[in-house]
């Protein structure tokens, strides 16, 4: 049985005002509309709630018994609507987002910290995935929006550029290239290298950029996450090609970062969300902070 809110309002107004005209005035409707709403409610319930004569209006026995419940239903509904409205205004609630792991190293923590200061009651769930898995998480509604590597994407997703992230060489301080400020890609062929695997969205981007210059670099070691690559570099296994955002300050004191040139290769990170989706107020707050950060850079 559906909830007849208009009928409940009419019934409660009649009970409280004692006259149809006063009840209609209280609801800012005509007396005819009020009568129609009451009749619809009584037909829905299959009982008579109000007895009306030419001189008086009174509730039936069932009407008197039903009145407290009707008031409670209207009060509960009003409270629920107020809570939703206030939640939207305050942007309260839980947020689930997806991002490529390197975004969570340097870029995202400062923004999440600022968001937490503004909305301390909100919980944030971060799903760190490969770029393709970020898109899937958003499409499956596991995350309201995501941060992934730009490029061709699913037609149901919309993408907004967020920032550019250059690739660099990470090596230990005793590596032959450690004292260089920059080095061309062509000079790396003589050294063992750690590369991202095929699962990572970085690998096809690098292959495309370098292949256009006739450069081919062979990976001696292959990993799926830049954090793994940096751990290997810190132990002196080899140098690694990683995005600049993967570098966590102070994590590995002996790590050195060398700019890669000729060509300069970078990736664009984008904010993705479902085209037809409306973000929750809590998620919209975080999304807007990311957009403002991108526009300010």
CSV table of N, CA, C and O in Angstrom, one decimal, residues 30-157:
chain,number,residue,atom,x,y,z
A,30,UNK,N,-8.0,24.7,-1.6
A,30,UNK,CA,-9.5,25.0,-1.5
A,30,UNK,C,-10.1,23.9,-0.7
A,30,UNK,O,-9.6,22.8,-0.5
A,31,UNK,N,-11.3,24.2,-0.2
A,31,UNK,CA,-12.1,23.2,0.6
A,31,UNK,C,-12.4,22.0,-0.3
A,31,UNK,O,-12.4,20.8,0.2
A,32,UNK,N,-12.7,22.2,-1.5
A,32,UNK,CA,-13.0,21.1,-2.4
A,32,UNK,C,-11.8,20.1,-2.6
A,32,UNK,O,-11.9,18.9,-2.5
A,33,UNK,N,-10.6,20.7,-2.7
A,33,UNK,CA,-9.4,19.9,-2.8
A,33,UNK,C,-9.1,19.1,-1.5
A,33,UNK,O,-8.7,18.0,-1.5
A,34,UNK,N,-9.4,19.8,-0.4
A,34,UNK,CA,-9.3,19.1,0.9
A,34,UNK,C,-10.2,17.9,1.0
A,34,UNK,O,-9.8,16.8,1.5
A,35,UNK,N,-11.4,18.1,0.7
A,35,UNK,CA,-12.4,17.0,0.7
A,35,UNK,C,-12.0,15.9,-0.2
A,35,UNK,O,-12.1,14.7,0.2
A,36,UNK,N,-11.5,16.2,-1.3
A,36,UNK,CA,-11.1,15.1,-2.3
A,36,UNK,C,-9.9,14.3,-1.7
A,36,UNK,O,-9.9,13.1,-1.8
A,37,UNK,N,-9.0,15.0,-1.1
A,37,UNK,CA,-7.8,14.3,-0.5
A,37,UNK,C,-8.3,13.4,0.7
A,37,UNK,O,-7.8,12.3,0.8
A,38,UNK,N,-9.2,13.9,1.5
A,38,UNK,CA,-9.7,13.0,2.6
A,38,UNK,C,-10.4,11.8,2.0
A,38,UNK,O,-10.2,10.7,2.5
A,39,UNK,N,-11.2,12.0,1.0
A,39,UNK,CA,-12.0,10.9,0.4
A,39,UNK,C,-11.0,9.9,-0.2
A,39,UNK,O,-11.2,8.7,-0.1
A,40,UNK,N,-10.0,10.3,-0.8
A,40,UNK,CA,-9.0,9.4,-1.4
A,40,UNK,C,-8.3,8.6,-0.3
A,40,UNK,O,-8.1,7.4,-0.5
A,41,UNK,N,-8.0,9.2,0.8
A,41,UNK,CA,-7.3,8.5,1.9
A,41,UNK,C,-8.3,7.4,2.5
A,41,UNK,O,-7.9,6.3,2.7
A,42,UNK,N,-9.6,7.8,2.7
A,42,UNK,CA,-10.5,6.9,3.3
A,42,UNK,C,-10.8,5.7,2.3
A,42,UNK,O,-11.0,4.6,2.8
A,43,UNK,N,-10.8,6.0,1.0
A,43,UNK,CA,-11.0,4.9,0.0
A,43,UNK,C,-9.8,4.0,0.0
A,43,UNK,O,-9.9,2.8,-0.1
A,44,UNK,N,-8.6,4.5,0.2
A,44,UNK,CA,-7.4,3.7,0.2
A,44,UNK,C,-7.4,2.8,1.5
A,44,UNK,O,-7.0,1.6,1.4
A,45,UNK,N,-7.9,3.4,2.6
A,45,UNK,CA,-7.9,2.6,3.9
A,45,UNK,C,-9.1,1.7,4.0
A,45,UNK,O,-9.1,0.7,4.7
A,46,UNK,N,-10.2,2.1,3.3
A,46,UNK,CA,-11.4,1.3,3.3
A,46,UNK,C,-12.2,1.6,4.6
A,46,UNK,O,-13.0,0.7,5.0
A,47,UNK,N,-12.0,2.7,5.3
A,47,UNK,CA,-12.7,3.0,6.5
A,47,UNK,C,-13.0,4.5,6.5
A,47,UNK,O,-12.5,5.3,5.7
A,48,UNK,N,-14.0,4.9,7.3
A,48,UNK,CA,-14.4,6.3,7.5
A,48,UNK,C,-13.6,6.9,8.6
A,48,UNK,O,-13.6,6.3,9.7
A,49,UNK,N,-12.9,8.0,8.4
A,49,UNK,CA,-12.1,8.6,9.4
A,49,UNK,C,-12.8,9.9,10.0
A,49,UNK,O,-12.6,10.2,11.2
A,50,UNK,N,-13.6,10.5,9.3
A,50,UNK,CA,-14.3,11.8,9.7
A,50,UNK,C,-15.8,11.7,9.5
A,50,UNK,O,-16.2,11.3,8.4
A,51,UNK,N,-16.5,12.2,10.5
A,51,UNK,CA,-17.9,12.3,10.3
A,51,UNK,C,-18.3,13.8,10.2
A,51,UNK,O,-17.8,14.6,11.0
A,52,UNK,N,-19.0,14.2,9.2
A,52,UNK,CA,-19.3,15.6,8.9
A,52,UNK,C,-20.8,15.8,8.8
A,52,UNK,O,-21.5,15.1,8.0
A,53,UNK,N,-21.3,16.8,9.5
A,53,UNK,CA,-22.7,17.2,9.4
A,53,UNK,C,-22.7,18.7,8.9
A,53,UNK,O,-21.6,19.3,8.8
A,54,UNK,N,-23.9,19.2,8.8
A,54,UNK,CA,-23.9,20.6,8.4
A,54,UNK,C,-23.4,21.6,9.5
A,54,UNK,O,-23.0,22.7,9.2
A,55,UNK,N,-23.4,21.1,10.7
A,55,UNK,CA,-23.0,21.9,11.8
A,55,UNK,C,-21.6,21.6,12.5
A,55,UNK,O,-21.0,22.4,13.2
A,56,UNK,N,-21.2,20.3,12.3
A,56,UNK,CA,-20.0,19.9,13.1
A,56,UNK,C,-19.2,18.9,12.3
A,56,UNK,O,-19.6,18.3,11.3
A,57,UNK,N,-17.9,18.8,12.7
A,57,UNK,CA,-17.0,17.8,12.2
A,57,UNK,C,-16.4,17.1,13.3
A,57,UNK,O,-15.9,17.7,14.3
A,58,UNK,N,-16.4,15.7,13.3
A,58,UNK,CA,-15.8,14.9,14.4
A,58,UNK,C,-15.1,13.7,13.8
A,58,UNK,O,-15.5,13.3,12.6
A,59,UNK,N,-14.2,13.1,14.5
A,59,UNK,CA,-13.5,11.9,14.1
A,59,UNK,C,-14.3,10.7,14.5
A,59,UNK,O,-14.9,10.7,15.5
A,60,UNK,N,-14.3,9.7,13.6
A,60,UNK,CA,-14.9,8.4,14.0
A,60,UNK,C,-14.0,7.8,15.0
A,60,UNK,O,-12.9,8.2,15.3
A,61,UNK,N,-14.4,6.6,15.6
A,61,UNK,CA,-13.6,5.9,16.5
A,61,UNK,C,-12.3,5.5,15.9
A,61,UNK,O,-11.2,5.7,16.5
A,62,UNK,N,-12.4,5.0,14.7
A,62,UNK,CA,-11.1,4.6,14.0
A,62,UNK,C,-10.3,5.8,13.7
A,62,UNK,O,-9.0,5.8,13.7
A,63,UNK,N,-10.9,6.9,13.4
A,63,UNK,CA,-10.2,8.2,13.1
A,63,UNK,C,-9.4,8.6,14.3
A,63,UNK,O,-8.2,9.1,14.2
A,64,UNK,N,-10.0,8.6,15.5
A,64,UNK,CA,-9.4,9.0,16.7
A,64,UNK,C,-8.2,8.1,17.0
A,64,UNK,O,-7.1,8.5,17.5
A,65,UNK,N,-8.3,6.8,16.8
A,65,UNK,CA,-7.3,5.8,17.0
A,65,UNK,C,-6.1,6.0,16.0
A,65,UNK,O,-4.9,5.8,16.3
A,66,UNK,N,-6.5,6.4,14.8
A,66,UNK,CA,-5.5,6.5,13.7
A,66,UNK,C,-4.7,7.9,13.8
A,66,UNK,O,-3.6,8.0,13.3
A,67,UNK,N,-5.3,8.9,14.5
A,67,UNK,CA,-4.7,10.2,14.5
A,67,UNK,C,-3.3,10.2,15.0
A,67,UNK,O,-2.4,10.8,14.3
A,68,UNK,N,-2.9,9.6,16.1
A,68,UNK,CA,-1.5,9.6,16.6
A,68,UNK,C,-0.6,9.0,15.6
A,68,UNK,O,0.6,9.5,15.4
A,69,UNK,N,-1.0,7.9,14.9
A,69,UNK,CA,-0.2,7.3,13.9
A,69,UNK,C,0.0,8.2,12.7
A,69,UNK,O,1.1,8.2,12.2
A,70,UNK,N,-1.0,8.8,12.3
A,70,UNK,CA,-0.9,9.8,11.2
A,70,UNK,C,0.1,10.9,11.5
A,70,UNK,O,0.9,11.2,10.6
A,71,UNK,N,-0.1,11.4,12.7
A,71,UNK,CA,0.9,12.5,13.0
A,71,UNK,C,2.3,12.0,13.1
A,71,UNK,O,3.2,12.7,12.6
A,72,UNK,N,2.5,10.8,13.6
A,72,UNK,CA,3.9,10.2,13.7
A,72,UNK,C,4.4,10.0,12.3
A,72,UNK,O,5.6,10.2,12.0
A,73,UNK,N,3.6,9.5,11.3
A,73,UNK,CA,4.0,9.2,10.0
A,73,UNK,C,4.5,10.5,9.3
A,73,UNK,O,5.6,10.6,8.7
A,74,UNK,N,3.7,11.6,9.5
A,74,UNK,CA,4.1,12.9,8.9
A,74,UNK,C,5.3,13.4,9.5
A,74,UNK,O,6.2,14.0,8.9
A,75,UNK,N,5.5,13.3,10.9
A,75,UNK,CA,6.6,13.8,11.6
A,75,UNK,C,7.9,13.0,11.1
A,75,UNK,O,8.9,13.6,10.9
A,76,UNK,N,7.8,11.7,11.0
A,76,UNK,CA,8.9,10.9,10.6
A,76,UNK,C,9.3,11.3,9.2
A,76,UNK,O,10.5,11.4,8.9
A,77,UNK,N,8.4,11.5,8.3
A,77,UNK,CA,8.7,11.8,6.9
A,77,UNK,C,9.3,13.2,6.9
A,77,UNK,O,10.3,13.4,6.2
A,78,UNK,N,8.8,14.1,7.6
A,78,UNK,CA,9.4,15.5,7.7
A,78,UNK,C,10.8,15.4,8.2
A,78,UNK,O,11.7,16.1,7.7
A,79,UNK,N,11.0,14.6,9.2
A,79,UNK,CA,12.4,14.5,9.8
A,79,UNK,C,13.3,13.9,8.8
A,79,UNK,O,14.5,14.3,8.7
A,80,UNK,N,12.9,12.9,8.1
A,80,UNK,CA,13.8,12.2,7.1
A,80,UNK,C,14.1,13.2,6.0
A,80,UNK,O,15.3,13.2,5.6
A,81,UNK,N,13.2,14.0,5.5
A,81,UNK,CA,13.4,14.9,4.5
A,81,UNK,C,14.4,16.0,4.9
A,81,UNK,O,15.3,16.4,4.2
A,82,UNK,N,14.2,16.5,6.2
A,82,UNK,CA,15.1,17.5,6.7
A,82,UNK,C,16.5,17.0,6.8
A,82,UNK,O,17.5,17.7,6.5
A,83,UNK,N,16.6,15.7,7.3
A,83,UNK,CA,18.0,15.1,7.4
A,83,UNK,C,18.7,15.0,6.1
A,83,UNK,O,19.9,15.3,6.0
A,84,UNK,N,17.9,14.6,5.1
A,84,UNK,CA,18.5,14.5,3.7
A,84,UNK,C,19.0,15.8,3.2
A,84,UNK,O,20.0,16.0,2.7
A,85,UNK,N,18.1,16.9,3.4
A,85,UNK,CA,18.4,18.2,3.0
A,85,UNK,C,19.7,18.7,3.7
A,85,UNK,O,20.6,19.3,3.1
A,86,UNK,N,19.7,18.6,5.0
A,86,UNK,CA,20.9,19.0,5.8
A,86,UNK,C,22.1,18.3,5.5
A,86,UNK,O,23.2,18.8,5.4
A,87,UNK,N,22.0,17.0,5.2
A,87,UNK,CA,23.1,16.2,4.8
A,87,UNK,C,23.7,16.7,3.5
A,87,UNK,O,24.9,16.8,3.3
A,88,UNK,N,22.8,17.0,2.6
A,88,UNK,CA,23.2,17.5,1.3
A,88,UNK,C,23.9,18.9,1.4
A,88,UNK,O,25.0,19.1,0.8
A,89,UNK,N,23.4,19.7,2.3
A,89,UNK,CA,24.0,21.0,2.5
A,89,UNK,C,25.3,20.9,3.1
A,89,UNK,O,26.3,21.7,2.8
A,90,UNK,N,25.4,20.0,4.1
A,90,UNK,CA,26.7,19.9,4.8
A,90,UNK,C,27.7,18.9,4.2
A,90,UNK,O,28.8,18.8,4.6
A,91,UNK,N,27.2,18.3,3.1
A,91,UNK,CA,28.0,17.3,2.3
A,91,UNK,C,28.5,16.2,3.3
A,91,UNK,O,29.7,15.8,3.2
A,92,UNK,N,27.6,15.7,4.1
A,92,UNK,CA,27.9,14.6,5.0
A,92,UNK,C,27.7,13.2,4.3
A,92,UNK,O,26.9,13.1,3.4
A,93,UNK,N,28.5,12.2,4.7
A,93,UNK,CA,28.4,10.9,4.2
A,93,UNK,C,29.7,10.2,3.9
A,93,UNK,O,30.8,10.8,4.1
A,94,UNK,N,29.6,9.0,3.5
A,94,UNK,CA,30.8,8.3,3.1
A,94,UNK,C,31.2,8.4,1.6
A,94,UNK,O,30.3,8.6,0.8
A,95,UNK,N,32.5,8.4,1.3
A,95,UNK,CA,32.9,8.6,-0.1
A,95,UNK,C,33.8,7.4,-0.4
A,95,UNK,O,34.7,7.0,0.3
A,96,UNK,N,33.6,6.8,-1.6
A,96,UNK,CA,34.4,5.8,-2.2
A,96,UNK,C,35.0,6.2,-3.5
A,96,UNK,O,34.2,6.6,-4.4
A,97,UNK,N,36.3,6.3,-3.6
A,97,UNK,CA,36.9,6.7,-4.9
A,97,UNK,C,38.0,5.7,-5.2
A,97,UNK,O,38.4,4.9,-4.4
A,98,UNK,N,38.3,5.7,-6.5
A,98,UNK,CA,39.4,4.8,-7.0
A,98,UNK,C,40.5,5.6,-7.6
A,98,UNK,O,40.2,6.7,-8.2
A,99,UNK,N,41.7,5.2,-7.6
A,99,UNK,CA,42.8,5.9,-8.2
A,99,UNK,C,44.0,5.0,-8.4
A,99,UNK,O,44.1,3.9,-7.9
A,100,UNK,N,44.8,5.4,-9.4
A,100,UNK,CA,46.0,4.7,-9.6
A,100,UNK,C,46.9,4.9,-8.4
A,100,UNK,O,46.9,5.9,-7.7
A,101,UNK,N,47.7,3.8,-8.0
A,101,UNK,CA,48.5,3.9,-6.7
A,101,UNK,C,49.4,5.1,-6.6
A,101,UNK,O,49.5,5.6,-5.4
A,102,UNK,N,50.0,5.6,-7.6
A,102,UNK,CA,50.9,6.7,-7.5
A,102,UNK,C,50.2,8.0,-7.0
A,102,UNK,O,50.9,8.8,-6.4
A,103,UNK,N,49.0,8.1,-7.4
A,103,UNK,CA,48.2,9.3,-6.9
A,103,UNK,C,48.1,9.4,-5.4
A,103,UNK,O,48.1,10.4,-4.8
A,104,UNK,N,48.1,8.2,-4.8
A,104,UNK,CA,47.9,8.1,-3.4
A,104,UNK,C,49.2,8.4,-2.6
A,104,UNK,O,49.2,8.4,-1.4
A,105,UNK,N,50.3,8.5,-3.3
A,105,UNK,CA,51.6,8.7,-2.7
A,105,UNK,C,51.9,10.1,-2.3
A,105,UNK,O,52.1,10.5,-1.2
A,106,UNK,N,51.8,11.0,-3.3
A,106,UNK,CA,52.0,12.4,-3.1
A,106,UNK,C,50.8,13.3,-3.3
A,106,UNK,O,50.6,14.2,-2.5
A,107,UNK,N,50.1,13.1,-4.3
A,107,UNK,CA,49.0,14.1,-4.7
A,107,UNK,C,47.8,14.0,-3.8
A,107,UNK,O,47.3,15.1,-3.4
A,108,UNK,N,47.3,12.9,-3.6
A,108,UNK,CA,46.0,12.8,-2.9
A,108,UNK,C,46.0,13.0,-1.4
A,108,UNK,O,45.1,13.6,-0.9
A,109,UNK,N,47.1,12.7,-0.7
A,109,UNK,CA,47.1,12.8,0.8
A,109,UNK,C,46.8,14.2,1.3
A,109,UNK,O,46.0,14.4,2.2
A,110,UNK,N,47.4,15.3,0.6
A,110,UNK,CA,47.1,16.7,1.1
A,110,UNK,C,45.7,17.0,0.9
A,110,UNK,O,45.1,17.7,1.7
A,111,UNK,N,45.1,16.6,-0.2
A,111,UNK,CA,43.7,17.0,-0.5
A,111,UNK,C,42.8,16.2,0.4
A,111,UNK,O,41.8,16.8,1.0
A,112,UNK,N,43.0,15.0,0.7
A,112,UNK,CA,42.2,14.2,1.6
A,112,UNK,C,42.3,14.8,3.0
A,112,UNK,O,41.3,14.9,3.8
A,113,UNK,N,43.5,15.3,3.4
A,113,UNK,CA,43.7,15.9,4.7
A,113,UNK,C,42.9,17.2,4.8
A,113,UNK,O,42.2,17.4,5.8
A,114,UNK,N,42.8,18.0,3.8
A,114,UNK,CA,42.0,19.2,3.8
A,114,UNK,C,40.5,18.9,3.8
A,114,UNK,O,39.8,19.5,4.5
A,115,UNK,N,40.2,17.8,3.1
A,115,UNK,CA,38.8,17.4,3.0
A,115,UNK,C,38.3,16.9,4.4
A,115,UNK,O,37.2,17.2,4.9
A,116,UNK,N,39.2,16.2,5.1
A,116,UNK,CA,38.9,15.6,6.4
A,116,UNK,C,38.7,16.8,7.4
A,116,UNK,O,37.9,16.7,8.4
A,117,UNK,N,39.5,17.8,7.3
A,117,UNK,CA,39.4,19.0,8.2
A,117,UNK,C,38.1,19.7,8.0
A,117,UNK,O,37.5,20.2,9.0
A,118,UNK,N,37.6,19.7,6.8
A,118,UNK,CA,36.3,20.4,6.5
A,118,UNK,C,35.1,19.5,6.9
A,118,UNK,O,34.1,19.9,7.3
A,119,UNK,N,35.3,18.2,6.7
A,119,UNK,CA,34.2,17.2,6.9
A,119,UNK,C,34.7,16.1,7.8
A,119,UNK,O,34.9,14.9,7.4
A,120,UNK,N,35.0,16.3,9.1
A,120,UNK,CA,35.6,15.3,9.9
A,120,UNK,C,34.7,14.1,10.2
A,120,UNK,O,35.2,13.0,10.5
A,121,UNK,N,33.4,14.2,10.0
A,121,UNK,CA,32.5,13.1,10.2
A,121,UNK,C,32.4,12.1,9.0
A,121,UNK,O,31.9,11.0,9.1
A,122,UNK,N,33.0,12.5,7.8
A,122,UNK,CA,32.9,11.7,6.6
A,122,UNK,C,34.0,10.7,6.6
A,122,UNK,O,35.1,10.9,7.0
A,123,UNK,N,33.7,9.5,6.1
A,123,UNK,CA,34.7,8.5,5.9
A,123,UNK,C,35.0,8.4,4.4
A,123,UNK,O,34.1,8.5,3.5
A,124,UNK,N,36.3,8.2,4.1
A,124,UNK,CA,36.8,8.1,2.7
A,124,UNK,C,37.4,6.8,2.5
A,124,UNK,O,38.3,6.4,3.2
A,125,UNK,N,36.9,6.1,1.5
A,125,UNK,CA,37.4,4.8,1.1
A,125,UNK,C,38.2,4.9,-0.2
A,125,UNK,O,37.6,5.4,-1.2
A,126,UNK,N,39.5,4.6,-0.3
A,126,UNK,CA,40.3,4.7,-1.5
A,126,UNK,C,40.6,3.4,-2.0
A,126,UNK,O,41.3,2.6,-1.3
A,127,UNK,N,40.2,3.1,-3.2
A,127,UNK,CA,40.6,1.9,-3.9
A,127,UNK,C,41.7,2.1,-4.9
A,127,UNK,O,41.6,2.8,-5.9
A,128,UNK,N,42.9,1.6,-4.5
A,128,UNK,CA,44.1,1.9,-5.4
A,128,UNK,C,44.2,0.7,-6.4
A,128,UNK,O,44.4,-0.4,-6.0
A,129,UNK,N,44.0,1.0,-7.7
A,129,UNK,CA,44.0,0.0,-8.7
A,129,UNK,C,44.9,0.5,-9.9
A,129,UNK,O,45.3,1.6,-10.0
A,130,UNK,N,45.0,-0.4,-10.8
A,130,UNK,CA,45.6,-0.1,-12.1
A,130,UNK,C,44.6,0.9,-12.8
A,130,UNK,O,43.4,1.0,-12.4
A,131,UNK,N,45.1,1.5,-13.9
A,131,UNK,CA,44.2,2.5,-14.5
A,131,UNK,C,42.9,1.9,-15.1
A,131,UNK,O,41.8,2.4,-14.9
A,132,UNK,N,43.1,0.7,-15.7
A,132,UNK,CA,41.9,0.0,-16.3
A,132,UNK,C,40.9,-0.4,-15.2
A,132,UNK,O,39.7,-0.3,-15.3
A,133,UNK,N,41.5,-0.8,-14.0
A,133,UNK,CA,40.6,-1.3,-12.9
A,133,UNK,C,39.9,-0.1,-12.2
A,133,UNK,O,38.8,-0.2,-11.7
A,134,UNK,N,40.5,1.1,-12.3
A,134,UNK,CA,39.9,2.3,-11.8
A,134,UNK,C,38.6,2.6,-12.6
A,134,UNK,O,37.5,2.8,-12.1
A,135,UNK,N,38.7,2.5,-13.9
A,135,UNK,CA,37.5,2.7,-14.8
A,135,UNK,C,36.5,1.6,-14.5
A,135,UNK,O,35.3,2.0,-14.4
A,136,UNK,N,36.9,0.4,-14.3
A,136,UNK,CA,35.9,-0.7,-14.0
A,136,UNK,C,35.2,-0.4,-12.6
A,136,UNK,O,34.0,-0.6,-12.5
A,137,UNK,N,35.9,0.1,-11.7
A,137,UNK,CA,35.4,0.3,-10.3
A,137,UNK,C,34.3,1.4,-10.4
A,137,UNK,O,33.3,1.4,-9.8
A,138,UNK,N,34.6,2.4,-11.2
A,138,UNK,CA,33.6,3.5,-11.4
A,138,UNK,C,32.4,3.0,-12.2
A,138,UNK,O,31.2,3.3,-11.8
A,139,UNK,N,32.6,2.2,-13.2
A,139,UNK,CA,31.5,1.7,-14.0
A,139,UNK,C,30.6,0.8,-13.2
A,139,UNK,O,29.4,0.7,-13.3
A,140,UNK,N,31.2,0.0,-12.3
A,140,UNK,CA,30.5,-0.9,-11.4
A,140,UNK,C,29.9,-0.3,-10.2
A,140,UNK,O,29.3,-1.0,-9.4
A,141,UNK,N,30.1,1.0,-10.1
A,141,UNK,CA,29.6,1.8,-8.9
A,141,UNK,C,30.3,1.4,-7.6
A,141,UNK,O,29.7,1.7,-6.6
A,142,UNK,N,31.4,0.8,-7.7
A,142,UNK,CA,32.2,0.6,-6.5
A,142,UNK,C,32.8,1.8,-6.0
A,142,UNK,O,33.1,2.0,-4.8
A,143,UNK,N,33.1,2.8,-6.9
A,143,UNK,CA,33.6,4.1,-6.6
A,143,UNK,C,32.8,5.1,-7.3
A,143,UNK,O,32.3,4.9,-8.4
A,144,UNK,N,32.5,6.3,-6.6
A,144,UNK,CA,31.7,7.3,-7.3
A,144,UNK,C,32.5,8.0,-8.4
A,144,UNK,O,31.9,8.5,-9.4
A,145,UNK,N,33.8,8.2,-8.2
A,145,UNK,CA,34.6,8.7,-9.3
A,145,UNK,C,36.0,8.2,-9.1
A,145,UNK,O,36.3,7.5,-8.1
A,146,UNK,N,36.9,8.4,-10.1
A,146,UNK,CA,38.2,7.9,-10.0
A,146,UNK,C,39.3,8.8,-10.6
A,146,UNK,O,38.9,9.8,-11.3
A,147,UNK,N,40.5,8.5,-10.4
A,147,UNK,CA,41.6,9.2,-11.0
A,147,UNK,C,42.5,8.1,-11.7
A,147,UNK,O,43.0,7.2,-11.1
A,148,UNK,N,42.6,8.3,-13.0
A,148,UNK,CA,43.3,7.3,-13.9
A,148,UNK,C,44.1,8.0,-14.9
A,148,UNK,O,44.1,9.2,-15.0
A,149,UNK,N,44.8,7.2,-15.7
A,149,UNK,CA,45.7,7.7,-16.8
A,149,UNK,C,44.8,8.1,-17.9
A,149,UNK,O,43.9,7.3,-18.4
A,150,UNK,N,45.0,9.3,-18.5
A,150,UNK,CA,44.2,9.7,-19.6
A,150,UNK,C,44.4,8.9,-20.9
A,150,UNK,O,45.5,8.3,-21.0
A,151,UNK,N,43.4,8.9,-21.8
A,151,UNK,CA,43.5,8.2,-23.0
A,151,UNK,C,42.1,7.7,-23.4
A,151,UNK,O,41.1,8.1,-22.8
A,152,UNK,N,42.0,6.9,-24.4
A,152,UNK,CA,40.7,6.3,-24.7
A,152,UNK,C,40.0,5.7,-23.5
A,152,UNK,O,40.7,4.9,-22.8
A,153,UNK,N,38.7,5.9,-23.3
A,153,UNK,CA,38.1,5.4,-22.2
A,153,UNK,C,36.6,4.9,-22.6
A,153,UNK,O,36.2,5.2,-23.7
A,154,UNK,N,36.0,4.2,-21.7
A,154,UNK,CA,34.6,3.7,-21.9
A,154,UNK,C,33.7,4.9,-22.2
A,154,UNK,O,33.7,5.9,-21.6
A,155,UNK,N,32.8,4.7,-23.2
A,155,UNK,CA,31.9,5.8,-23.6
A,155,UNK,C,30.9,6.3,-22.5
A,155,UNK,O,30.4,7.4,-22.5
A,156,UNK,N,30.7,5.4,-21.5
A,156,UNK,CA,29.9,5.8,-20.3
A,156,UNK,C,30.6,6.7,-19.3
A,156,UNK,O,30.0,7.2,-18.4
A,157,UNK,N,31.9,6.9,-19.5
A,157,UNK,CA,32.7,7.7,-18.6
A,157,UNK,C,33.0,9.1,-19.2
A,157,UNK,O,33.2,9.2,-20.4
